[in-house]
């Protein structure tokens, strides 16, 4: 079962050492951030929640000792380890004085590394208890949930309130807003985090199989039921059952689910015997269940049972202040994955991202960044972004503009983009200069 991982930042200009450390740490089940220079390390420190810093000393430009100095000042709680190619008594002394918990001399074995890390964490354990929740959350160890908008803060607040009890929770939000991540966050940040988290996408199971998959079945319950089987409910015992796309649950499942919530017991398909279950249910939907209730495809009584606590995950367009942090997160993720380094985004490109309305929400943002990392040679520039983003015009959801106003606004934007150059603007708009001049008049 996946448990919480610690984030370790490794800094070395030697890619081989970086890779070696990464491999060892991954095998020890840590999550790593790699940086090939102090400059990149500072960027990671600022934007991520780092539990341990491991740095080389000798590096071009800024060296590891200066990084240590900076980290001691700004992140005194993070334990620091040093990897050095030139072990000497003086050097070691200097490193320890600079605030390192310990140092490793190259070449080192995996066991030596492990011992050093354990020592470092033993010293740093105080801090980890105080990790603020917004950055503490592990998405089944895929990375941190980030955000600093008020709307996101409200979600985090609710997660905090429900994480340690078994109240039923429903998570509502458009596609790609992070509903599943919220569900995982509730589970993994709470006190039942060591019990199982089972995610079931109701929309992905054919209606006629849902009941058997969720509640299990007895031998002979239906053709093909050759043995007794437990369902997902049983698998999640003691922990969390996440029912994604709850609107797709069959009516038979809805009836049984209601019973499970009311009586805290389930029966397998083909059995009369009820079995107690101790489980927290989190459901998610991007559909309007109230509509489904009206057309009788969703049980109203179940709806009210499920909505004990309701978490509405806001669409990205309503929390645009989260875009820089999210972009930084995905840049790190895909930079390291595809280019083996941390990439940045130019302020202009970031502005383009902030202007867009993101109908596909965070998932769409992630895809765009992934694509731009592949397209870019270093810094992500406006040119690396897809065309539809470069020339998009944003207008409020409800307030549509007359076509002529819209055209005016569009021409204005293009001119801002070309810094007033009418020839280039005319080219982009694919009209001749004269037409453009007429429009400007
Ligand atoms: N606050 C966040 N910080 C970082 N990454 C996030 C955040 N919220 C969502 N993501 C990422 O965005 C992607 C979409 O999130 P998720 O799958 O949880 O959305 P969803 O609401 O369940 O979407 P759908 O309705 O389509 O199933 C995932 O890759 C997730 O890791
Ligand atoms: Mg989902």
Short mmCIF file of C-alpha atoms and ligand atoms in Angstrom, two decimals:
data_model
loop_
_atom_site.label_atom_id
_atom_site.label_comp_id
_atom_site.label_asym_id
_atom_site.label_seq_id
_atom_site.Cartn_x
_atom_site.Cartn_y
_atom_site.Cartn_z
CA UNK A 1 0.00 0.00 0.00
CA UNK A 2 1.23 3.43 -0.83
CA UNK A 3 2.10 5.52 2.17
CA UNK A 4 3.26 9.06 2.51
CA UNK A 5 6.65 9.69 0.94
CA UNK A 6 9.16 12.32 1.87
CA UNK A 7 10.35 14.79 -0.72
CA UNK A 8 14.09 14.93 -1.15
CA UNK A 9 15.81 17.59 -3.20
CA UNK A 10 19.11 16.41 -4.71
CA UNK A 11 21.53 18.93 -6.14
CA UNK A 12 24.56 17.97 -8.21
CA UNK A 13 25.99 19.22 -11.48
CA UNK A 14 27.11 15.66 -12.23
CA UNK A 15 24.13 14.02 -13.96
CA UNK A 16 25.46 10.52 -13.22
CA UNK A 17 25.53 11.15 -9.50
CA UNK A 18 22.13 12.76 -9.71
CA UNK A 19 20.72 9.71 -11.45
CA UNK A 20 22.41 7.36 -9.04
CA UNK A 21 20.98 9.21 -6.06
CA UNK A 22 17.60 9.32 -7.71
CA UNK A 23 17.62 5.57 -8.31
CA UNK A 24 18.70 4.76 -4.77
CA UNK A 25 16.18 7.13 -3.23
CA UNK A 26 13.38 5.85 -5.39
CA UNK A 27 14.19 2.31 -4.31
CA UNK A 28 13.93 3.51 -0.71
CA UNK A 29 10.52 4.90 -1.60
CA UNK A 30 11.32 8.58 -1.42
CA UNK A 31 10.11 11.15 -3.88
CA UNK A 32 12.94 13.13 -5.43
CA UNK A 33 13.37 16.51 -7.03
CA UNK A 34 16.53 16.85 -9.08
CA UNK A 35 18.47 20.07 -9.67
CA UNK A 36 21.68 20.38 -11.66
CA UNK A 37 22.59 23.79 -10.26
CA UNK A 38 22.07 25.87 -7.17
CA UNK A 39 19.91 28.22 -9.16
CA UNK A 40 17.48 25.46 -10.01
CA UNK A 41 17.60 24.17 -6.46
CA UNK A 42 16.45 27.55 -5.18
CA UNK A 43 13.51 27.43 -7.53
CA UNK A 44 12.48 24.01 -6.22
CA UNK A 45 12.94 25.06 -2.60
CA UNK A 46 10.64 27.98 -3.13
CA UNK A 47 7.86 26.09 -4.83
CA UNK A 48 7.88 22.65 -3.28
CA UNK A 49 7.67 21.15 0.10
CA UNK A 50 11.10 19.68 0.68
CA UNK A 51 11.84 17.41 3.63
CA UNK A 52 15.54 16.90 3.04
CA UNK A 53 18.22 18.58 0.98
CA UNK A 54 21.18 16.62 -0.38
CA UNK A 55 23.75 18.72 -2.16
CA UNK A 56 27.12 18.48 -3.81
CA UNK A 57 29.67 21.10 -2.77
CA UNK A 58 31.79 21.73 -5.84
CA UNK A 59 29.61 23.17 -8.56
CA UNK A 60 30.25 25.82 -11.20
CA UNK A 61 28.76 29.28 -10.69
CA UNK A 62 27.34 29.02 -7.17
CA UNK A 63 28.69 26.26 -4.96
CA UNK A 64 26.94 23.98 -2.48
CA UNK A 65 28.20 25.84 0.58
CA UNK A 66 26.38 28.94 -0.55
CA UNK A 67 23.24 26.90 -1.10
CA UNK A 68 23.59 25.59 2.46
CA UNK A 69 23.99 29.10 3.73
CA UNK A 70 20.89 30.26 1.93
CA UNK A 71 18.88 27.22 3.02
CA UNK A 72 19.97 27.66 6.64
CA UNK A 73 18.70 31.18 6.58
CA UNK A 74 15.42 30.59 4.80
CA UNK A 75 14.65 26.96 5.54
CA UNK A 76 16.38 26.24 8.85
CA UNK A 77 14.02 23.31 9.52
CA UNK A 78 15.09 21.31 6.47
CA UNK A 79 17.84 18.85 7.38
CA UNK A 80 20.78 19.03 4.99
CA UNK A 81 23.22 16.40 3.80
CA UNK A 82 26.32 16.99 1.77
CA UNK A 83 27.88 14.77 -0.85
CA UNK A 84 31.48 15.59 -1.51
CA UNK A 85 34.11 14.34 -3.90
CA UNK A 86 36.98 15.70 -1.84
CA UNK A 87 36.78 14.43 1.68
CA UNK A 88 39.24 16.11 3.95
CA UNK A 89 39.21 16.88 7.64
CA UNK A 90 39.06 20.61 7.01
CA UNK A 91 36.40 20.22 4.36
CA UNK A 92 34.27 18.03 6.59
CA UNK A 93 34.51 20.53 9.39
CA UNK A 94 33.48 23.33 7.13
CA UNK A 95 30.49 21.35 5.89
CA UNK A 96 29.31 20.54 9.40
CA UNK A 97 29.77 24.15 10.43
CA UNK A 98 27.65 25.14 7.47
CA UNK A 99 24.81 23.22 9.06
CA UNK A 100 24.92 19.78 7.45
CA UNK A 101 23.61 16.90 9.53
CA UNK A 102 26.24 14.67 7.96
CA UNK A 103 28.25 14.22 4.81
CA UNK A 104 28.85 11.42 2.36
CA UNK A 105 32.04 11.08 0.39
CA UNK A 106 31.91 9.82 -3.16
CA UNK A 107 31.83 6.99 -3.99
CA UNK A 108 29.22 5.90 -1.46
CA UNK A 109 27.14 2.77 -1.11
CA UNK A 110 23.39 2.64 -0.95
CA UNK A 111 23.61 1.58 2.70
CA UNK A 112 25.76 4.55 3.60
CA UNK A 113 23.28 6.79 1.89
CA UNK A 114 20.42 5.17 3.73
CA UNK A 115 22.06 5.59 7.13
CA UNK A 116 22.77 9.23 6.47
CA UNK A 117 19.20 9.89 5.44
CA UNK A 118 17.77 8.15 8.46
CA UNK A 119 20.01 10.19 10.70
CA UNK A 120 18.94 13.37 8.95
CA UNK A 121 15.26 12.55 9.28
CA UNK A 122 15.66 11.65 12.94
CA UNK A 123 16.95 15.18 13.50
CA UNK A 124 14.31 16.76 11.35
CA UNK A 125 11.33 14.83 12.69
CA UNK A 126 10.04 17.75 14.68
CA UNK A 127 9.43 19.79 11.61
CA UNK A 128 7.59 17.17 9.67
CA UNK A 129 4.84 17.06 12.25
CA UNK A 130 4.19 20.70 11.55
CA UNK A 131 3.82 20.42 7.82
CA UNK A 132 0.97 22.63 6.67
CA UNK A 133 -1.74 20.56 5.09
CA UNK A 134 -1.88 22.30 1.73
CA UNK A 135 1.56 21.03 0.93
CA UNK A 136 1.46 17.91 2.95
CA UNK A 137 -1.06 16.16 0.83
CA UNK A 138 0.14 13.28 -1.22
CA UNK A 139 -1.78 12.31 -4.31
CA UNK A 140 -1.17 8.66 -3.74
CA UNK A 141 2.41 9.80 -3.75
CA UNK A 142 2.23 11.33 -7.19
CA UNK A 143 3.11 14.76 -5.92
CA UNK A 144 1.78 17.67 -3.98
CA UNK A 145 -1.46 19.47 -4.34
CA UNK A 146 -0.73 23.11 -4.88
CA UNK A 147 -2.72 26.30 -4.86
CA UNK A 148 -2.86 29.59 -3.02
CA UNK A 149 -6.17 31.08 -4.09
CA UNK A 150 -8.90 31.72 -1.58
CA UNK A 151 -11.14 29.23 -3.38
CA UNK A 152 -8.50 26.53 -3.11
CA UNK A 153 -7.95 27.46 0.52
CA UNK A 154 -11.61 26.78 1.20
CA UNK A 155 -11.24 23.28 -0.27
CA UNK A 156 -8.15 22.62 1.85
CA UNK A 157 -10.03 23.81 4.89
CA UNK A 158 -12.80 21.30 4.28
CA UNK A 159 -10.31 18.50 3.68
CA UNK A 160 -8.81 19.35 7.03
CA UNK A 161 -12.19 19.13 8.71
CA UNK A 162 -13.15 15.73 7.36
CA UNK A 163 -9.84 13.91 7.13
CA UNK A 164 -9.93 12.42 10.63
CA UNK A 165 -13.54 11.28 10.75
CA UNK A 166 -15.58 8.90 8.66
CA UNK A 167 -18.32 11.28 7.58
CA UNK A 168 -19.54 10.64 4.05
CA UNK A 169 -18.26 13.24 1.64
CA UNK A 170 -19.38 14.21 -1.83
CA UNK A 171 -16.97 16.05 -4.10
CA UNK A 172 -18.49 18.07 -6.89
CA UNK A 173 -16.73 19.86 -9.69
CA UNK A 174 -16.16 20.07 -13.40
CA UNK A 175 -13.98 17.55 -15.16
CA UNK A 176 -10.28 17.95 -14.46
CA UNK A 177 -10.63 20.17 -11.39
CA UNK A 178 -8.89 17.71 -9.08
CA UNK A 179 -11.76 15.82 -7.47
CA UNK A 180 -9.85 12.58 -7.26
CA UNK A 181 -6.85 14.37 -5.82
CA UNK A 182 -9.07 15.86 -3.12
CA UNK A 183 -10.40 12.41 -2.27
CA UNK A 184 -6.88 11.03 -1.97
CA UNK A 185 -5.85 14.03 0.08
CA UNK A 186 -8.65 13.40 2.57
CA UNK A 187 -7.54 9.83 2.94
CA UNK A 188 -3.78 10.19 2.96
CA UNK A 189 -3.61 13.25 5.19
CA UNK A 190 -5.96 11.86 7.80
CA UNK A 191 -5.54 9.40 10.60
CA UNK A 192 -6.84 6.44 8.58
CA UNK A 193 -4.13 6.89 5.98
CA UNK A 194 -2.60 3.53 6.65
CA UNK A 195 -5.83 1.73 5.86
CA UNK A 196 -6.66 1.09 2.20
CA UNK A 197 -7.85 3.72 -0.24
CA UNK A 198 -9.85 2.06 -2.98
CA UNK A 199 -10.91 4.12 -5.97
CA UNK A 200 -13.73 2.79 -8.11
CA UNK A 201 -14.91 4.53 -11.24
CA UNK A 202 -18.61 3.64 -11.44
CA UNK A 203 -18.74 4.96 -15.00
CA UNK A 204 -16.16 2.41 -16.10
CA UNK A 205 -18.02 -0.68 -14.88
CA UNK A 206 -20.93 -1.98 -16.97
CA UNK A 207 -24.19 -1.58 -15.06
CA UNK A 208 -24.88 -5.31 -14.81
CA UNK A 209 -21.51 -5.97 -13.15
CA UNK A 210 -21.44 -3.06 -10.73
CA UNK A 211 -23.24 -4.76 -7.88
CA UNK A 212 -20.99 -7.81 -7.96
CA UNK A 213 -17.82 -5.74 -8.27
CA UNK A 214 -18.72 -3.49 -5.36
CA UNK A 215 -20.36 -5.88 -2.93
CA UNK A 216 -18.89 -9.22 -4.00
CA UNK A 217 -20.85 -12.37 -4.79
CA UNK A 218 -21.34 -15.94 -3.66
CA UNK A 219 -20.66 -19.03 -5.69
CA UNK A 220 -23.55 -19.73 -8.02
CA UNK A 221 -25.12 -16.28 -7.60
CA UNK A 222 -25.22 -15.92 -11.38
CA UNK A 223 -23.85 -17.74 -14.41
CA UNK A 224 -20.12 -17.47 -14.30
CA UNK A 225 -19.95 -16.97 -10.53
CA UNK A 226 -17.77 -20.01 -9.95
CA UNK A 227 -16.48 -18.99 -6.57
CA UNK A 228 -17.11 -16.66 -3.62
CA UNK A 229 -15.65 -13.26 -4.24
CA UNK A 230 -15.20 -10.14 -2.15
CA UNK A 231 -16.01 -6.78 -3.63
CA UNK A 232 -14.43 -3.34 -3.36
CA UNK A 233 -16.29 -2.64 -0.13
CA UNK A 234 -14.49 -5.49 1.54
CA UNK A 235 -11.19 -4.39 0.05
CA UNK A 236 -11.56 -0.91 1.53
CA UNK A 237 -12.40 -2.17 5.04
CA UNK A 238 -11.14 0.26 7.67
CA UNK A 239 -10.27 2.86 5.07
CA UNK A 240 -11.83 4.84 2.25
CA UNK A 241 -13.93 3.74 -0.69
CA UNK A 242 -13.87 6.40 -3.37
CA UNK A 243 -16.85 6.12 -5.71
CA UNK A 244 -16.00 8.23 -8.72
CA UNK A 245 -18.76 9.22 -11.16
CA UNK A 246 -21.40 8.20 -8.66
CA UNK A 247 -24.07 9.37 -11.11
CA UNK A 248 -23.29 6.28 -13.18
CA UNK A 249 -24.11 3.86 -10.36
CA UNK A 250 -26.97 1.51 -11.29
CA UNK A 251 -30.20 1.71 -9.33
CA UNK A 252 -29.46 -1.68 -7.79
CA UNK A 253 -26.14 -0.37 -6.53
CA UNK A 254 -27.77 2.81 -5.27
CA UNK A 255 -30.20 0.78 -3.18
CA UNK A 256 -27.42 -1.29 -1.64
CA UNK A 257 -25.29 1.76 -1.11
CA UNK A 258 -28.06 3.46 0.79
CA UNK A 259 -28.27 0.45 3.06
CA UNK A 260 -24.51 0.40 3.52
CA UNK A 261 -24.60 4.04 4.58
CA UNK A 262 -27.59 3.65 6.89
CA UNK A 263 -26.93 0.29 8.47
CA UNK A 264 -23.20 0.08 7.94
CA UNK A 265 -23.62 -3.38 6.48
CA UNK A 266 -23.52 -5.00 3.07
CA UNK A 267 -24.66 -8.26 1.52
CA UNK A 268 -22.96 -10.08 -1.31
CA UNK A 269 -24.89 -10.76 -4.47
CA UNK A 270 -26.57 -14.13 -3.97
CA UNK A 271 -26.35 -14.00 -0.18
CA UNK A 272 -28.84 -13.10 2.54
CA UNK A 273 -26.21 -12.68 5.20
CA UNK A 274 -25.39 -9.11 6.08
CA UNK A 275 -21.85 -8.19 6.98
CA UNK A 276 -20.77 -5.15 9.00
CA UNK A 277 -18.45 -2.74 7.25
CA UNK A 278 -16.38 0.06 8.69
CA UNK A 279 -15.67 2.38 5.84
CA UNK A 280 -15.61 6.01 4.83
CA UNK A 281 -17.33 6.71 1.56
CA UNK A 282 -16.26 9.55 -0.64
CA UNK A 283 -18.27 10.04 -3.82
CA UNK A 284 -17.50 12.33 -6.71
CA UNK A 285 -19.49 13.65 -9.60
CA UNK A 286 -19.21 16.16 -12.39
CA UNK A 287 -22.86 15.59 -13.30
CA UNK A 288 -25.79 17.46 -11.90
CA UNK A 289 -27.31 14.83 -9.61
CA UNK A 290 -30.34 17.01 -8.92
CA UNK A 291 -31.22 16.68 -12.61
CA UNK A 292 -30.76 12.92 -12.33
CA UNK A 293 -33.09 12.89 -9.34
CA UNK A 294 -35.73 14.70 -11.37
CA UNK A 295 -35.59 12.17 -14.17
CA UNK A 296 -35.52 9.31 -11.64
CA UNK A 297 -32.10 7.93 -12.49
CA UNK A 298 -30.72 8.84 -9.06
CA UNK A 299 -32.31 8.13 -5.69
CA UNK A 300 -33.11 11.24 -3.75
CA UNK A 301 -32.74 9.54 -0.37
CA UNK A 302 -29.27 8.37 -1.35
CA UNK A 303 -28.37 11.86 -2.50
CA UNK A 304 -29.09 13.29 0.93
CA UNK A 305 -27.16 10.49 2.62
CA UNK A 306 -24.17 11.19 0.45
CA UNK A 307 -24.13 14.93 0.85
CA UNK A 308 -23.35 15.04 4.55
CA UNK A 309 -20.29 17.07 3.69
CA UNK A 310 -20.13 18.65 0.28
CA UNK A 311 -16.87 19.84 -1.24
CA UNK A 312 -17.16 21.95 -4.35
CA UNK A 313 -13.91 22.05 -6.26
CA UNK A 314 -13.95 25.33 -8.17
CA UNK A 315 -13.10 25.46 -11.87
CA UNK A 316 -9.65 26.80 -12.68
CA UNK A 317 -11.07 29.94 -14.32
CA UNK A 318 -12.40 30.97 -10.90
CA UNK A 319 -9.03 30.60 -9.23
CA UNK A 320 -6.58 31.90 -11.76
CA UNK A 321 -4.16 32.93 -9.05
CA UNK A 322 -3.33 29.22 -8.73
CA UNK A 323 -2.04 29.06 -12.30
CA UNK A 324 1.58 30.10 -11.58
CA UNK A 325 2.01 27.49 -8.85
CA UNK A 326 0.33 24.76 -10.88
CA UNK A 327 2.38 25.66 -13.95
CA UNK A 328 5.56 25.52 -11.87
CA UNK A 329 4.57 22.13 -10.56
CA UNK A 330 3.93 20.65 -13.98
CA UNK A 331 7.06 22.29 -15.40
CA UNK A 332 9.07 20.53 -12.77
CA UNK A 333 7.36 17.26 -13.35
CA UNK A 334 7.74 17.21 -17.14
CA UNK A 335 11.04 19.07 -17.22
CA UNK A 336 12.63 16.36 -15.16
CA UNK A 337 10.82 13.63 -17.08
CA UNK A 338 11.58 14.76 -20.62
CA UNK A 339 14.57 17.06 -20.43
CA UNK A 340 16.17 15.87 -17.22
CA UNK A 341 16.23 19.39 -15.88
CA UNK A 342 13.99 22.04 -14.46
CA UNK A 343 12.45 24.36 -16.97
CA UNK A 344 11.04 27.81 -16.51
CA UNK A 345 8.31 29.74 -18.19
CA UNK A 346 8.66 33.31 -19.44
CA UNK A 347 6.44 35.93 -17.80
CA UNK A 348 4.74 36.55 -21.17
CA UNK A 349 3.91 32.88 -21.64
CA UNK A 350 2.60 32.72 -18.10
CA UNK A 351 0.37 35.69 -18.88
CA UNK A 352 -1.05 33.83 -21.84
CA UNK A 353 -1.87 30.92 -19.55
CA UNK A 354 -3.50 33.27 -17.07
CA UNK A 355 -5.73 34.77 -19.74
CA UNK A 356 -7.23 31.49 -20.90
CA UNK A 357 -10.46 30.18 -19.39
CA UNK A 358 -9.40 26.50 -19.08
CA UNK A 359 -12.59 24.59 -19.87
CA UNK A 360 -10.65 21.36 -19.21
CA UNK A 361 -9.35 22.79 -15.93
CA UNK A 362 -6.15 21.55 -14.29
CA UNK A 363 -5.91 18.49 -16.49
CA UNK A 364 -5.91 20.73 -19.57
CA UNK A 365 -3.24 22.96 -18.04
CA UNK A 366 -1.12 19.92 -17.30
CA UNK A 367 -1.45 18.68 -20.89
CA UNK A 368 -0.51 22.05 -22.33
CA UNK A 369 2.56 22.31 -20.13
CA UNK A 370 3.58 18.77 -20.97
CA UNK A 371 3.33 19.60 -24.65
CA UNK A 372 5.23 22.88 -24.30
CA UNK A 373 8.05 21.18 -22.44
CA UNK A 374 8.43 18.86 -25.39
CA UNK A 375 8.30 21.77 -27.86
CA UNK A 376 10.68 24.04 -25.99
CA UNK A 377 14.45 24.26 -26.04
CA UNK A 378 14.84 25.78 -22.61
CA UNK A 379 12.62 28.47 -21.26
CA UNK A 380 8.95 28.02 -22.24
CA UNK A 381 8.11 30.99 -24.43
CA UNK A 382 4.85 32.13 -25.99
CA UNK A 383 5.95 30.48 -29.25
CA UNK A 384 5.99 27.07 -27.54
CA UNK A 385 2.30 27.35 -26.63
CA UNK A 386 -0.45 26.05 -28.91
CA UNK A 387 -1.87 28.60 -31.38
CA UNK A 388 -5.34 28.67 -29.91
CA UNK A 389 -3.86 29.93 -26.65
CA UNK A 390 -1.76 32.63 -28.19
CA UNK A 391 -4.62 34.50 -29.76
CA UNK A 392 -7.46 33.75 -27.48
CA UNK A 393 -9.72 36.42 -26.23
CA UNK A 394 -11.38 36.10 -22.93
CA UNK A 395 -14.79 37.40 -22.14
CA UNK A 396 -17.06 36.79 -19.17
CA UNK A 397 -19.16 33.64 -19.23
CA UNK A 398 -22.49 35.32 -19.56
CA UNK A 399 -21.62 38.67 -21.08
CA UNK A 400 -21.28 38.02 -24.76
CA UNK A 401 -20.13 40.85 -26.96
CA UNK A 402 -21.51 42.02 -30.28
CA UNK A 403 -19.35 40.72 -33.11
CA UNK A 404 -18.12 44.19 -33.98
CA UNK A 405 -16.97 44.89 -30.42
CA UNK A 406 -15.33 41.54 -30.33
CA UNK A 407 -13.47 42.28 -33.55
CA UNK A 408 -12.29 45.60 -32.17
CA UNK A 409 -11.01 43.95 -29.04
CA UNK A 410 -9.30 41.25 -31.03
CA UNK A 411 -7.52 43.69 -33.31
CA UNK A 412 -6.42 45.61 -30.25
CA UNK A 413 -4.95 42.48 -28.69
CA UNK A 414 -3.10 41.57 -31.84
CA UNK A 415 -1.64 45.06 -32.01
CA UNK A 416 -0.50 44.83 -28.41
CA UNK A 417 1.11 41.53 -29.30
CA UNK A 418 2.96 43.03 -32.29
CA UNK A 419 3.86 46.07 -30.22
CA UNK A 420 1.97 48.32 -32.58
CA UNK A 421 3.50 46.94 -35.75
CA UNK A 422 0.64 47.10 -38.26
CA UNK A 423 2.35 45.09 -40.99
CA UNK A 424 2.86 42.12 -38.68
CA UNK A 425 -0.62 42.55 -37.25
CA UNK A 426 -2.13 42.50 -40.74
CA UNK A 427 -0.17 39.33 -41.47
CA UNK A 428 -1.44 37.59 -38.34
CA UNK A 429 -5.01 38.64 -39.15
CA UNK A 430 -4.51 37.65 -42.79
CA UNK A 431 -5.93 40.90 -44.10
CA UNK A 432 -4.10 43.62 -46.02
CA UNK A 433 -2.78 46.71 -44.38
CA UNK A 434 -5.43 48.89 -45.92
CA UNK A 435 -8.25 46.82 -44.47
CA UNK A 436 -6.54 46.99 -41.12
CA UNK A 437 -6.20 50.75 -41.39
CA UNK A 438 -9.92 51.04 -42.22
CA UNK A 439 -10.79 48.98 -39.20
CA UNK A 440 -8.60 51.12 -37.00
CA UNK A 441 -10.37 54.22 -38.22
N1 LIG B 1 -4.41 21.38 -6.65
C1 LIG B 1 -3.72 20.64 -7.52
N2 LIG B 1 -2.38 20.70 -7.52
C2 LIG B 1 -1.68 19.99 -8.39
N3 LIG B 1 -2.20 19.18 -9.31
C3 LIG B 1 -3.52 19.06 -9.36
C4 LIG B 1 -4.36 19.78 -8.46
N4 LIG B 1 -5.63 19.47 -8.74
C5 LIG B 1 -5.60 18.60 -9.77
N5 LIG B 1 -4.34 18.32 -10.14
C6 LIG B 1 -3.94 17.44 -11.25
O1 LIG B 1 -4.86 17.63 -12.32
C7 LIG B 1 -5.22 16.40 -12.92
C8 LIG B 1 -6.72 16.20 -12.83
O2 LIG B 1 -7.10 15.95 -11.49
P1 LIG B 1 -8.18 14.84 -11.10
O3 LIG B 1 -7.99 13.60 -11.90
O4 LIG B 1 -8.20 14.73 -9.63
O5 LIG B 1 -9.49 15.60 -11.62
P2 LIG B 1 -11.02 15.14 -11.58
O6 LIG B 1 -11.78 16.29 -11.05
O7 LIG B 1 -11.13 13.85 -10.87
O8 LIG B 1 -11.35 14.99 -13.12
P3 LIG B 1 -12.51 14.09 -13.84
O9 LIG B 1 -13.82 14.66 -13.45
O10 LIG B 1 -12.21 14.28 -15.29
O11 LIG B 1 -12.30 12.70 -13.37
C9 LIG B 1 -4.42 15.34 -12.20
O12 LIG B 1 -3.26 15.06 -12.95
C10 LIG B 1 -4.08 15.97 -10.89
O13 LIG B 1 -2.88 15.44 -10.38
MG1 LIG B 2 -11.67 11.94 -11.68
#
